[in-house]
Every structure is written in structure tokens, then in C-alpha cells.
Coordinates of C-alpha atoms and ligand atoms in Angstrom, one line a residue:
Chain A
M79 CA 90.8 116.8 97.9
T80 CA 88.3 118.2 97.3
A81 CA 86.5 119.4 101.2
I82 CA 84.0 117.3 103.1
A83 CA 80.8 118.4 103.0
D84 CA 79.1 119.0 105.9
N85 CA 75.0 119.0 104.1
I86 CA 73.8 115.3 104.3
N87 CA 72.7 115.7 100.7
D88 CA 76.1 116.8 99.6
L89 CA 78.1 114.5 101.8
S90 CA 76.6 111.7 100.2
R91 CA 76.7 113.2 96.7
Q92 CA 80.8 112.4 97.8
I93 CA 79.8 109.2 99.2
L94 CA 78.2 107.5 96.6
A95 CA 81.0 109.2 93.6
G96 CA 83.7 107.4 95.6
N97 CA 85.2 110.4 98.3
I98 CA 87.7 108.5 101.4
G99 CA 87.3 111.5 103.3
A100 CA 83.9 111.9 103.1
G101 CA 83.4 107.5 102.9
A102 CA 85.2 107.7 106.3
R103 CA 83.8 110.6 108.2
A104 CA 80.0 108.9 107.6
I105 CA 81.0 105.8 108.9
R106 CA 82.6 107.7 112.0
W107 CA 78.9 108.9 112.1
L108 CA 77.5 105.3 112.1
D109 CA 79.9 104.3 114.9
D110 CA 79.8 106.5 116.9
G111 CA 75.8 106.6 116.7
D112 CA 75.6 110.2 115.8
P113 CA 72.3 110.5 114.2
R114 CA 73.9 112.6 110.6
G115 CA 74.5 108.7 109.8
A116 CA 71.0 107.7 109.4
D117 CA 70.5 110.5 107.8
V118 CA 72.8 109.5 105.3
L119 CA 72.5 105.9 105.3
S120 CA 68.8 105.9 104.3
L121 CA 69.8 108.4 101.4
I122 CA 72.8 105.9 99.6
F123 CA 71.1 102.9 101.1
P124 CA 69.2 101.9 97.3
H125 CA 73.2 102.2 95.8
T126 CA 73.5 99.5 97.7
G127 CA 74.4 96.1 97.4
R128 CA 76.7 95.2 95.0
A129 CA 79.6 94.5 96.2
H130 CA 81.1 91.0 97.8
L131 CA 81.3 90.7 101.6
I132 CA 84.1 88.7 102.8
G133 CA 83.7 88.0 106.2
I134 CA 88.3 86.1 107.8
T135 CA 87.5 85.2 111.2
G136 CA 89.2 82.3 113.8
P137 CA 91.6 82.9 117.2
P138 CA 93.9 86.0 118.3
G139 CA 97.5 86.1 116.4
A140 CA 96.1 83.4 113.8
G141 CA 97.6 85.4 110.8
K142 CA 93.9 86.9 109.6
S143 CA 96.1 91.2 108.9
S144 CA 98.4 88.6 107.3
L145 CA 96.1 86.9 105.1
T146 CA 93.8 89.6 104.4
N147 CA 97.1 91.9 103.3
T148 CA 98.0 89.6 100.6
L149 CA 94.5 89.3 99.8
I150 CA 94.1 92.6 99.0
T151 CA 97.0 93.0 97.1
E152 CA 95.5 89.2 94.7
Q153 CA 91.9 90.9 94.5
R154 CA 93.7 94.8 93.3
R155 CA 95.7 92.2 89.8
R156 CA 92.3 91.2 89.1
G157 CA 91.5 94.7 89.2
R158 CA 88.9 95.0 92.4
R159 CA 88.5 98.0 94.2
V160 CA 89.0 96.9 97.8
G161 CA 87.4 97.9 101.0
V162 CA 89.2 96.8 104.7
I163 CA 86.6 97.0 107.3
A164 CA 88.9 96.0 110.5
I165 CA 88.1 95.4 114.0
D166 CA 90.2 95.1 117.6
P167 CA 88.7 94.5 120.8
S168 CA 87.7 97.7 123.0
S169 CA 88.7 97.9 126.3
P170 CA 84.9 96.2 128.6
F171 CA 86.8 99.0 131.8
T172 CA 88.4 101.8 130.0
G173 CA 86.2 101.2 126.7
G174 CA 89.9 102.4 125.1
A175 CA 91.0 100.4 122.3
I176 CA 94.3 99.8 120.4
L177 CA 94.0 99.3 117.2
G178 CA 96.3 97.5 115.5
D179 CA 95.3 95.0 112.8
R180 CA 96.2 97.9 109.6
V181 CA 99.7 97.4 110.9
R182 CA 100.3 93.7 109.0
M183 CA 98.3 96.2 105.7
A184 CA 100.6 99.6 105.8
Q185 CA 101.8 98.1 102.6
H186 CA 98.5 99.1 100.8
T187 CA 97.9 102.6 102.7
V188 CA 98.1 105.3 99.4
D189 CA 96.8 102.5 97.4
P190 CA 94.3 104.9 96.3
D191 CA 91.3 102.1 95.4
V192 CA 92.3 100.4 99.3
F193 CA 90.0 102.0 102.0
I194 CA 91.3 100.4 104.7
R195 CA 88.9 101.2 108.3
S196 CA 90.1 99.5 111.8
I197 CA 86.3 99.5 114.8
G198 CA 86.8 98.8 117.8
T199 CA 84.5 96.6 119.5
R200 CA 82.9 98.9 121.6
G201 CA 80.7 96.6 124.4
Q202 CA 79.6 94.2 121.6
A203 CA 80.1 90.7 121.5
G204 CA 80.1 88.1 119.0
G205 CA 83.1 88.9 116.8
L206 CA 81.7 92.4 115.4
S207 CA 81.2 95.9 116.2
R208 CA 77.6 97.3 115.6
S209 CA 79.2 100.0 113.6
S210 CA 80.2 97.3 110.8
H211 CA 77.6 95.8 109.1
D212 CA 76.5 99.9 108.4
A213 CA 79.9 100.7 107.7
C214 CA 79.9 97.4 104.5
L215 CA 77.1 99.9 103.4
V216 CA 79.0 103.0 103.3
L217 CA 81.7 101.1 101.5
D218 CA 79.5 99.0 98.9
A219 CA 78.5 102.7 98.0
M220 CA 81.4 103.9 97.3
N221 CA 81.9 101.1 95.0
Y222 CA 84.1 98.9 96.5
D223 CA 84.2 95.3 94.9
V224 CA 84.7 93.4 97.6
I225 CA 85.5 94.2 101.7
F226 CA 86.6 92.7 104.0
V227 CA 85.5 92.4 107.0
E228 CA 88.4 91.2 109.4
T229 CA 86.9 90.1 113.5
V230 CA 88.5 90.7 116.4
G231 CA 90.1 86.7 117.5
V232 CA 87.6 84.6 118.1
G233 CA 86.4 81.7 120.2
Q234 CA 83.7 79.3 119.0
D235 CA 80.9 81.1 120.0
E236 CA 81.8 84.7 118.3
I237 CA 80.0 83.5 114.7
D238 CA 77.7 87.0 114.8
V239 CA 80.7 87.6 110.6
V240 CA 79.3 84.3 109.1
A241 CA 75.7 86.8 109.2
L242 CA 76.9 90.1 107.7
A243 CA 79.1 87.6 105.3
H244 CA 78.0 86.1 101.0
T245 CA 81.3 84.2 102.3
T246 CA 82.8 83.5 105.3
L247 CA 86.1 82.1 106.1
I248 CA 87.9 80.6 108.4
I249 CA 91.7 81.0 109.6
G250 CA 92.8 78.2 111.4
V251 CA 97.3 76.7 112.6
P252 CA 99.1 74.2 113.6
G253 CA 100.0 73.7 116.7
L254 CA 97.2 75.0 119.4
G255 CA 95.7 71.4 120.0
D256 CA 93.0 73.1 121.7
E257 CA 92.2 75.7 119.4
V258 CA 91.4 73.5 117.1
Q259 CA 88.4 71.9 119.6
A260 CA 87.3 75.5 120.6
V261 CA 87.4 76.6 116.5
K262 CA 84.4 72.5 116.0
A263 CA 81.7 73.9 117.2
G264 CA 80.6 77.3 116.5
L265 CA 82.6 77.4 113.8
M266 CA 82.6 74.6 112.0
E267 CA 79.4 74.9 111.1
A268 CA 79.9 77.8 109.9
G269 CA 82.3 78.9 107.8
D270 CA 81.7 78.3 103.4
I271 CA 86.1 78.6 103.0
F272 CA 88.7 76.8 105.6
V273 CA 92.3 77.8 105.5
I274 CA 95.3 76.8 107.2
N275 CA 97.9 79.2 107.7
K276 CA 101.4 78.9 109.0
A277 CA 101.2 76.0 106.6
D278 CA 105.0 76.3 107.5
R279 CA 104.2 75.3 111.0
D280 CA 105.3 72.0 112.6
G281 CA 102.3 70.4 113.2
Y282 CA 100.7 71.2 109.8
D283 CA 100.0 67.8 108.7
D284 CA 97.6 67.7 112.2
T285 CA 96.1 70.0 112.3
Y286 CA 94.9 68.8 108.1
R287 CA 93.0 66.1 109.4
Q288 CA 91.8 67.5 111.7
F289 CA 90.3 70.0 109.5
E290 CA 89.2 67.5 106.8
L291 CA 87.6 65.4 109.2
M292 CA 85.6 67.6 111.0
L293 CA 84.7 68.9 107.1
H294 CA 83.4 64.8 106.9
L295 CA 81.5 64.8 109.9
R296 CA 80.2 67.8 108.1
A297 CA 79.3 67.2 104.9
E298 CA 77.6 64.3 106.6
S299 CA 75.1 66.6 108.1
V300 CA 74.1 68.4 105.8
S301 CA 73.6 65.9 104.1
R302 CA 71.0 63.9 106.2
N303 CA 69.7 67.8 106.7
E304 CA 66.4 67.3 104.1
I305 CA 64.9 71.1 104.5
D306 CA 67.7 73.2 104.0
K307 CA 69.1 71.8 100.5
T308 CA 70.5 74.3 100.0
A309 CA 73.7 74.1 101.9
S310 CA 74.6 71.3 100.3
A311 CA 75.6 72.4 97.0
W312 CA 79.0 74.2 98.0
S313 CA 81.0 71.8 99.8
P314 CA 83.9 74.0 101.8
P315 CA 87.2 73.5 100.8
L316 CA 90.3 72.9 102.6
L317 CA 93.0 75.5 101.1
R318 CA 96.2 76.0 103.2
A319 CA 98.2 78.9 103.8
V320 CA 101.5 81.1 105.3
A321 CA 100.4 84.5 104.6
K322 CA 103.8 86.1 105.4
R323 CA 105.6 84.6 102.0
A324 CA 101.9 85.7 100.1
E325 CA 101.2 81.9 100.1
G326 CA 98.0 80.1 98.8
T327 CA 96.5 83.8 97.9
V328 CA 95.9 83.1 94.7
E329 CA 93.9 79.7 95.8
I330 CA 91.8 81.6 98.5
V331 CA 90.8 84.4 95.9
D332 CA 89.9 81.5 92.8
A333 CA 88.2 79.7 96.3
T334 CA 86.2 83.4 96.6
D335 CA 85.1 84.2 93.4
A336 CA 83.0 80.5 93.0
H337 CA 82.0 81.0 96.0
R338 CA 80.4 84.6 95.3
E339 CA 79.4 82.6 91.3
Y340 CA 78.0 79.9 93.2
L341 CA 75.5 82.1 95.2
Q342 CA 74.7 84.4 92.5
N343 CA 73.6 80.9 90.3
S344 CA 71.8 79.6 93.0
G345 CA 70.0 83.0 94.0
H346 CA 71.4 83.7 97.9
F347 CA 73.7 86.5 96.6
V348 CA 70.7 88.2 97.5
K349 CA 69.0 86.4 99.9
R350 CA 72.2 86.4 102.9
S351 CA 71.1 90.0 101.7
S352 CA 68.1 90.9 102.4
H353 CA 68.2 88.4 105.5
R354 CA 71.1 90.5 107.6
E355 CA 68.7 93.4 106.7
R356 CA 65.7 91.4 107.9
E357 CA 67.0 91.2 110.7
Q358 CA 69.1 95.2 111.5
F359 CA 64.7 95.8 110.7
I360 CA 63.7 94.2 113.3
C361 CA 67.0 94.8 116.0
L362 CA 66.6 98.4 114.8
L363 CA 62.7 98.1 116.0
R364 CA 63.4 96.3 119.5
E365 CA 65.5 98.8 120.8
A366 CA 63.1 101.9 119.9
V367 CA 59.9 99.9 121.1
V368 CA 62.2 98.9 124.6
D369 CA 63.9 103.3 124.3
E370 CA 60.0 103.9 124.0
I371 CA 59.0 102.0 126.9
M372 CA 61.9 102.0 129.0
E373 CA 61.4 106.1 128.6
G374 CA 57.6 105.9 130.4
M375 CA 58.3 103.8 133.0
D376 CA 58.2 104.3 136.1
E377 CA 61.7 103.6 138.4
D378 CA 60.2 101.2 141.0
I379 CA 59.3 98.7 139.4
L380 CA 63.1 97.8 139.4
N381 CA 63.7 97.7 142.2
S382 CA 60.4 95.8 143.0
I383 CA 62.6 93.7 141.3
L384 CA 65.0 94.2 143.4
R385 CA 63.4 93.4 146.5
R386 CA 62.2 90.3 144.1
E387 CA 58.4 91.1 145.4
I388 CA 58.2 91.2 141.6
D389 CA 59.2 88.2 139.0
P390 CA 61.1 90.1 135.6
Y391 CA 58.4 87.9 134.4
T392 CA 55.4 90.3 135.6
A393 CA 56.8 93.0 135.3
A394 CA 57.5 92.8 131.4
S395 CA 53.9 91.8 130.8
H396 CA 52.7 94.4 133.3
E397 CA 54.9 97.2 131.8
L398 CA 53.8 96.3 128.0
A399 CA 50.5 96.8 129.5
R400 CA 51.2 100.2 130.6
W401 CA 52.9 100.5 127.4
R402 CA 50.0 99.8 125.4
G403 CA 47.2 101.5 127.4
N404 CA 49.4 104.8 126.3
T405 CA 49.9 104.0 122.4
T406 CA 46.2 103.1 122.0
S407 CA 44.9 106.0 124.0
Chain B
M215 CA 69.6 79.9 109.2
P216 CA 72.9 80.5 110.6
C217 CA 71.3 84.7 109.9
A218 CA 68.8 84.5 112.6
R219 CA 71.6 85.3 115.0
Y220 CA 72.8 88.8 113.2
L221 CA 72.4 91.9 115.9
V222 CA 70.5 89.4 118.4
N223 CA 71.0 89.3 121.8
T224 CA 69.1 87.6 124.0
M225 CA 68.8 90.5 126.5
P226 CA 67.4 92.9 123.9
T227 CA 68.3 95.5 126.8
A228 CA 71.6 95.1 127.0
S229 CA 72.7 96.3 124.0
W230 CA 70.1 98.9 124.7
V231 CA 71.9 100.1 127.7
G232 CA 75.4 99.7 125.6
F233 CA 74.0 102.5 123.0
K234 CA 73.1 104.6 125.3
M235 CA 76.4 104.6 126.8
L236 CA 78.3 104.9 123.4
K237 CA 76.0 108.2 122.9
K238 CA 77.6 109.8 126.1
T239 CA 80.7 108.1 125.7
R240 CA 82.6 109.3 121.6
P241 CA 85.3 108.3 121.7
L242 CA 88.5 110.5 120.8
R243 CA 90.2 108.5 117.9
I244 CA 93.8 108.8 117.1
L245 CA 95.9 107.5 114.5
L246 CA 99.8 106.9 116.9
A247 CA 103.1 106.6 113.9
K248 CA 106.8 106.4 113.3
L249 CA 108.5 108.3 110.1
G250 CA 111.2 106.9 108.3
M251 CA 114.1 104.6 110.4
D252 CA 113.2 105.1 113.3
T253 CA 113.8 101.9 115.7
H254 CA 112.7 103.3 119.0
T255 CA 109.7 101.4 120.1
V256 CA 108.7 102.6 123.9
G257 CA 107.7 105.8 123.8
I258 CA 105.1 105.1 121.6
T259 CA 104.0 101.8 123.0
V260 CA 104.0 103.6 126.8
I261 CA 101.6 106.7 124.8
A262 CA 99.2 103.9 123.8
H263 CA 99.1 102.3 126.6
A264 CA 98.6 105.0 128.2
L265 CA 95.3 106.5 126.4
R266 CA 94.2 103.3 126.1
E267 CA 93.4 103.5 129.3
A268 CA 91.9 106.5 129.3
G269 CA 88.5 105.1 127.3
M270 CA 91.1 106.9 123.9
E271 CA 91.0 104.9 120.4
V272 CA 94.1 104.3 118.7
I273 CA 94.9 103.7 116.0
F274 CA 98.0 102.4 115.5
T275 CA 100.2 102.2 112.3
G276 CA 103.5 100.8 112.5
L277 CA 107.0 101.6 112.0
K278 CA 108.4 102.6 108.7
Q279 CA 105.7 104.9 107.6
T280 CA 106.1 107.6 105.4
P281 CA 104.6 111.5 105.5
D282 CA 102.1 110.2 102.5
M283 CA 100.4 106.7 104.9
V284 CA 100.1 108.5 107.6
A285 CA 97.8 111.5 106.0
A286 CA 95.6 108.9 104.0
A287 CA 95.6 106.3 106.8
A288 CA 94.1 109.1 109.1
V289 CA 91.7 110.8 106.4
Q290 CA 90.7 106.3 105.8
E291 CA 89.8 106.5 110.3
D292 CA 89.2 109.6 110.6
V293 CA 91.0 110.7 113.3
D294 CA 90.4 113.5 115.7
V295 CA 94.6 113.4 116.3
V296 CA 97.6 112.6 115.1
G297 CA 100.9 111.6 116.4
I298 CA 104.3 111.3 115.9
S299 CA 106.6 109.5 118.1
T300 CA 110.5 111.1 116.4
L301 CA 113.8 109.6 118.3
S302 CA 116.3 109.9 115.0
A303 CA 115.8 113.3 114.1
G304 CA 114.8 114.1 110.3
H305 CA 111.4 115.4 111.5
T306 CA 112.5 118.9 110.5
R307 CA 111.7 117.5 107.2
S308 CA 108.7 114.9 107.8
L309 CA 107.3 116.9 110.2
P310 CA 106.3 120.0 107.5
K311 CA 105.4 117.6 105.2
L312 CA 102.5 115.7 107.0
A313 CA 101.6 119.1 108.4
R314 CA 100.9 119.9 103.9
L315 CA 99.4 116.7 103.0
L316 CA 97.0 116.3 105.2
R317 CA 95.5 120.3 105.2
E318 CA 96.3 118.9 101.0
A319 CA 94.0 115.8 102.3
G320 CA 91.4 118.2 103.4
A321 CA 92.1 117.0 107.3
G322 CA 94.3 120.6 108.0
D323 CA 91.9 119.9 111.0
K324 CA 92.7 117.1 113.3
L325 CA 95.6 118.1 116.0
L326 CA 98.8 117.5 115.2
L327 CA 101.1 116.0 117.7
A328 CA 104.2 115.1 118.3
G329 CA 106.8 113.3 120.5
G330 CA 110.5 112.0 121.5
V331 CA 113.7 113.1 120.9
I332 CA 113.1 117.0 119.9
P333 CA 115.4 120.2 120.7
E334 CA 114.6 122.5 122.1
E335 CA 115.7 125.0 118.7
D336 CA 113.0 123.7 116.8
R337 CA 110.4 123.8 118.8
Q338 CA 109.8 127.6 116.2
L339 CA 109.6 125.7 113.2
L340 CA 107.7 122.8 113.8
E341 CA 105.0 124.8 115.7
D342 CA 104.6 126.9 112.1
A343 CA 105.0 124.3 109.7
G344 CA 101.1 123.7 111.8
V345 CA 102.8 120.9 114.9
D346 CA 99.9 122.2 118.0
R347 CA 101.9 121.0 120.9
I348 CA 105.6 119.2 121.2
F349 CA 106.0 116.4 124.4
T350 CA 109.7 115.7 124.4
M351 CA 111.7 112.7 126.8
G352 CA 110.2 113.2 130.1
S353 CA 106.8 114.7 130.0
D354 CA 104.2 112.9 132.5
T355 CA 101.7 110.4 129.9
R356 CA 99.2 112.4 132.9
D357 CA 99.7 115.5 131.7
I358 CA 99.6 114.4 127.7
V359 CA 96.2 113.2 128.9
A360 CA 94.8 115.4 130.7
Y361 CA 96.1 117.5 127.3
L362 CA 93.8 116.2 125.2
Q363 CA 91.1 115.3 127.6
E364 CA 90.4 118.7 127.2
W365 CA 91.2 119.5 124.3
W366 CA 88.8 117.2 123.0
L367 CA 86.3 118.6 125.6
N368 CA 86.7 122.2 124.1
K369 CA 86.5 121.0 120.7
S370 CA 82.7 121.9 118.4
E371 CA 81.5 119.6 116.9
P372 CA 78.7 120.6 114.5
T373 CA 75.4 119.6 115.9
E374 CA 75.6 117.5 120.2
V375 CA 74.6 114.3 119.8
Ligands
B12_793 C1 116.0 102.6 124.2 C2 117.2 103.9 122.8 C3 117.5 103.4 121.8 C4 116.8 101.2 121.8 C5 115.9 101.2 121.7 C6 114.7 100.1 121.3 C7 113.7 100.4 121.8 N1 112.7 99.1 120.6 O1 112.8 101.2 121.9 C8 118.4 100.8 120.9 C9 119.5 100.3 121.8 C10 118.0 99.6 120.0 C11 119.2 102.2 120.6 C12 119.4 102.1 119.1 C13 119.5 103.5 118.8 N2 118.6 104.9 119.2 CO1 118.6 104.6 120.9 N3 118.5 105.6 122.7 C14 117.7 105.0 123.2 C15 117.8 105.5 125.0 C16 118.5 104.8 125.4 C17 116.2 105.6 125.3 C18 114.8 105.8 124.5 C19 113.3 105.9 125.1 O2 113.0 103.9 125.5 N4 112.8 106.5 125.7 C20 111.6 105.6 127.4 C21 110.8 107.1 126.4 C22 109.6 106.2 127.6 O3 110.6 107.3 126.4 P1 110.6 108.7 124.5 O4 111.0 107.3 123.8 O5 110.8 110.1 124.6 O6 108.9 109.4 124.7 C23 108.0 109.7 125.6 C24 108.1 111.1 125.7 O7 109.0 111.2 124.3 C25 107.5 111.0 125.0 N5 106.4 110.9 123.1 C26 107.6 109.9 122.8 N6 106.5 110.3 121.0 C27 105.1 110.4 121.9 C28 104.2 110.9 120.7 C29 103.5 111.2 121.4 C30 102.2 111.4 120.1 C31 103.1 112.0 122.3 C32 102.2 113.0 122.4 C33 104.5 112.0 122.7 C34 105.4 111.3 123.1 O8 106.4 110.7 125.9 C35 107.1 109.7 126.8 C36 106.6 109.5 127.9 O9 107.6 110.2 128.2 C37 117.1 106.8 124.0 C38 118.2 108.2 124.7 C39 116.8 108.6 125.3 N7 117.0 109.4 127.3 O10 116.3 108.9 124.7 C40 118.5 107.0 122.5 C41 118.4 107.8 121.9 C42 117.2 108.1 121.2 N8 119.2 107.0 120.6 C43 119.5 107.8 119.7 C44 120.6 106.8 119.2 C45 121.8 108.2 118.3 C46 120.4 105.7 118.5 C47 120.5 104.8 117.8 C48 121.3 106.3 116.2 C49 122.3 104.7 118.1 C50 123.4 104.0 117.4 N9 124.4 104.8 116.7 O11 123.3 102.9 117.0 C51 120.2 103.4 117.2 C52 119.3 103.9 115.9 C53 117.6 103.1 116.0 C54 116.9 103.2 114.5 N10 117.4 103.6 114.1 O12 116.3 104.8 115.2 C55 120.0 109.1 119.9 C56 119.0 109.6 119.0 C57 120.2 111.5 118.9 C58 118.7 112.5 118.5 N11 118.0 111.9 118.3 O13 119.7 113.6 118.1 C59 119.6 109.7 121.9 C60 119.3 110.0 122.2 C61 120.8 108.7 122.5 C62 121.2 110.0 122.7 N12 122.1 111.2 123.4 O14 122.2 110.2 121.8 N13 118.1 103.4 121.1
GTP794 N1 105.4 81.8 110.7 C1 103.9 82.0 110.1 N2 103.6 83.2 111.4 C2 103.0 84.0 110.4 C3 102.1 83.4 109.5 N3 100.8 84.5 108.8 C4 101.3 85.5 110.0 N4 102.4 85.0 111.5 C5 102.9 86.2 111.6 O1 101.9 85.1 113.3 C6 101.4 86.6 113.7 C7 100.2 87.0 113.9 O2 99.2 87.5 112.5 P1 98.9 88.6 112.3 O3 97.5 88.7 111.0 O4 98.6 90.0 113.2 O5 97.4 88.0 113.3 P2 95.8 88.2 113.6 O6 95.3 86.5 113.2 O7 94.8 89.3 113.3 O8 95.8 88.5 114.9 P3 94.7 89.0 115.7 O9 93.3 90.2 114.9 O10 95.4 89.6 116.9 O11 93.4 87.8 116.5 C8 102.6 87.9 113.3 O12 104.1 87.8 113.9 C9 102.6 87.9 112.4 O13 104.2 88.1 111.6 C10 103.0 82.2 108.7 O14 102.4 82.5 107.5 N5 103.7 82.5 109.3
MG795 MG1 94.2 91.0 113.1

């Protein structure tokens, strides 16, 4: 393998040529908030937007990694190059992490057409890391056809992956009565494809019926929704799997393929990506502006808030006025 | 639109503060693995937790790895350090092979550590082959953490972040 270039232009060219070390280095920079990451991104961005981003989410231990492992096998059988971003939680106390998702995908480690990257959440809520989207762009530029994004084990509210992915798989499991309740609120509205894994376990039939019922309720509320007509055109399938024995894999990949086709035919494939990039643009602007305001800010205002002499709303409008005065003069 | 939630925190300052902190504490990334049929898992587990507590990102690849798998994973993960735990012999062949594969993959700059049951008479051979440091049975995890922190501090970065 050729050495990783240390200059941004050469490194970007290596990424576009599919060089694994170069892509891995760029993801590192983006994950670390190293400014070189943004430089690389600016060069490779025009070459992205082609890959199919598939989110895999569900409660802790549901079998997300095991299932991803079998989905990689099936995608490879269909001749596609596969990238994986696997996210595990960082300790909120030390910032350290044990990232173990790739243990279950070890059989694909030396396949040159599979790239697996473990990422810690590093303080980000929502089930992803700050860098997840950017890491997907790098893999996209490296010409991976399908990119799986495995979230941390989630409750009902950590569904940022829905905004990142074209297609979101929600993984449920039998025997977690409360878990289904938790899955219900946030995740049921979010998913494009539902999979009940560990179908070899007791309680599968009950879990299947519960999911079926909730999907039925979801379908009813969607059909009443006059505004978002497009949402009703896809009705989410409910599938069974035993990831440990690679059962149900073909059906799941058939479903993700069908969803991609549906998105492409309806124009939503491009729409979902552009919405994501718009959100990121706004978020970056917001950060930059806050950064700038804070830089010129008098520390006293924070103390005044602490002493309850001024409320946060008034303080914010004062600071905004001061900042506007500075930028216009 | 479900997408509206992406990266948009209800407390915008929180993510800003997080980003600043993240820049200062760029964590060391270390890959931990066991090679071959060695199933002694206590040492590697102890090390993984100690390093996590010290704020490092530990990428665990599991048991029964081959040198080729470890080298490939080290490149994909762009780790700073590769650590191998070995208690069932075989290390005089597998570790030199791993060191060579890492160099061939353009990853020769990564620190290569080994720990476990490694007889003193093997030390020279392993060090000559490219193993940077060996921690045998009874090593204090605090010494291992301190060694890594100092190495990380002194590691020259092309540009400061
Ligand atoms: C517990 C144990 C087992 C358990 C393991 C359970 C488990 N899940 O781990 C069981 C009973 C299963 C077992 C089985 C066997 N064992 Co056994 N086992 C031990 C024993 C008693 C303790 C190992 C241990 O857990 N130590 C505690 C941990 C914390 O210490 P550690 O692993 O050394 O880790 C420390 C350092 O080495 C270092 N470190 C370790 N890894 C790393 C990695 C990095 C990156 C770094 C920086 C540092 C580092 O940091 C740690 C903290 O100080 C040792 C004897 C001994 N005193 O070491 C024999 C020993 C390792 N076993 C031995 C043997 C021979 C076997 C068997 C082949 C026995 C048999 N004939 O069936 C089998 C084979 C298993 C296999 N396929 O690998 C021999 C190995 C001889 C050799 N290498 O030449 C030993 C040395 C016993 C002996 N004196 O003969 N074993
Ligand atoms: N019985 C049964 N067990 C399974 C199945 N799939 C996975 N498992 C087991 O479930 C456990 C967790 O699997 P993982 O794939 O690590 O689950 P995960 O959702 O990725 O876990 P986190 O990333 O930690 O949230 C492992 O012990 C698997 O062997 C299955 O279909 N049936
Ligand atoms: Mg997992």
C-alpha cells in the first residue's frame, strides 16, 4: 500500500482512488475536530452523494452488530463495496471508550472491499457522534456503494440516525416488554424497515404482534396526514431475523434495496441528503456565530446571570446587540 | 420533517462547549487484540478498562485474530497504538509477522505493545522485530497508562490542533 500523503490535495486524491489508509486518516481528523478534516472534505464533497446510507438502530444488545455482519455478507454477494460506521458510547466522565462492535464483524476485516470504522460518541447525544455524517461522506467519496451506520444502543429519543440515513432499520427483540414500550414512541415513527431479531427466542410471536399493531396505528396516522402525502407511499415492512444464524438476511437486503428504489423514483434520495446537508450548514453557522460572540464577551455577564441580576433572555439580546454593533461598525 | 433534529441541539451552547473540549483532549486510540487460539481474556479486559478510565479510545477486535486481521483493522481504525495480549506462546512468530505487516501497510509509525506471558529470553528477538515495549505478568496498569500518556504527549504532530 502506498504511504498516506501528508498534503491535503494528494490525500484527497488518494481518498477518491479508494486508498484505505488515506480515508481512515481523514475520518480521524474529522472525528478529532482537526481543521485539516474540513479542508479534505471541501475537496471530496463534489464527489459524494452516491452511496446508499443505511442506519441500524435499536436497544442495547438487540443484535445490531451481528445483523450488520450478516448484511455485509449479503451485500458483498450482490457485488457491492461496503462501508461501516459503528458507534459506541464514550464515558461521560473520562471521555474514554471501549468500542467493540467490530468483534461481531471480524470475518470481513481483511476483505479489501469492506471498511469498518469504530467511533465513540464523545459527548454527543442522539445515538451518533458529531463526526458520523462526515465519516459517511469520506466513505462515499471512497466509492463504497452501501454504508451501514450502527448507532449506540438507543432508547426512544435517540434517533438522529433517521436524519443521517436514507434508510433506517429499527431492530427489536423479543422478551423485553418494557423495551417495546420504549421503542414505541420515537422509533416507531422513525423507521423505514422493522426487523425483529432473535426470532429464535421465546416471546417472538408476542413481540411480532405488538410491532404489527404499532405499525398499523402508524399507518393510520400517516394516511390522515394531509400535508406529507409522500410519506404514505412507503409502508414499512416488518421482518424476522436470527442474526446468529444469518436467517432473514436476504429478505432484509431485498427490503433495503426496494426502499432505495422507492426513494430514487420519488426523488427522495436526493432530497434526504440535501436536507441533511442544509441542517449541517445551519448547525455550523450557529456554532461559528456563538463562538464569535463568546470570544468578545465580557465574563461579567455570566456572573450577573449567576447572581440572578439579569436573566438569560435579556443577557442574550444584550450580547447580540453588542455583537451587531461591532460587526456593522 | 424528521430530519430537523439532526445535530440541532435545543441548547446550542452545549454542543459548542463540547467541541472546544474535544479539540483540547484529542484522545489516544488503541487497538487491543489477541492472536490465534489464546483464550486468556482477563489481562486484555483489565487493560481495556484501565485505558478507558484514562480517557483513551480502545478498539477491541476480539479473540482469534490473525496478524493480517490486526494490521488491516489498525489501518481502518487509524489507531495510534496496537496492543497484543499473548499468554499461550506463539508470540515469537506472530508478533514479528504483525510488525512486518504493519510496516508494509504504511502503518509502521504506530506504537506496537505486547503483554502477557513472555519469557525474558524472547525480549531481544521481539524488540529487534519491531515490538516497542513489553509488559509482562504482574505489570501495574498505572505504569502502562503513564507510559502511554507520556508517549502520546511527546508524539510529534504535523500541526497542532
Ligand atoms: C486463569 C488462567 C487460565 C484460565 C483463563 C480464563 C480466562 N478467561 O482468561 C483457563 C483455565 C481457561 C486457562 C487455560 C489454559 N491455560 Co492458563 N493460565 C491462567 C493463569 C493462572 C492466570 C492468567 C490471568 O488471568 N492472569 C491475570 C491477568 C490480569 O494477568 P495477565 O494476563 O498476565 O495480564 C497482565 C500483564 O501481562 C499485562 N498485559 C496482558 N496483556 C496485555 C496487553 C497489552 C497491550 C499490555 C500493554 C499489557 C498486557 O497487563 C496485565 C496486568 O498486569 C496463568 C498463570 C499466570 N500466573 O499467568 C495460566 C497460564 C497463562 N496458562 C497456561 C496454559 C498452558 C493454559 C492451557 C494451555 C492449560 C491446559 N493445558 O489446558 C489452557 C489453554 C487456554 C488457551 N487456549 O489459551 C500457561 C501458559 C504457558 C506459556 N505461555 O508458555 C500459564 C502461564 C500457566 C503456567 N505457568 O503454565 N488458563
Ligand atoms: N439468541 C440470539 N442471540 C443473538 C442473535 N443475534 C445476536 N445475538 C446475541 O446477542 C448479543 C448482542 O449482540 P450484538 O450484535 O453485539 O448486539 P448490539 O445490538 O450490536 O449491541 P450493542 O452495540 O452493545 O448495543 C450477542 O451475545 C449475540 O451473540 C439472535 O438472532 N439470536
Ligand atoms: Mg453493537
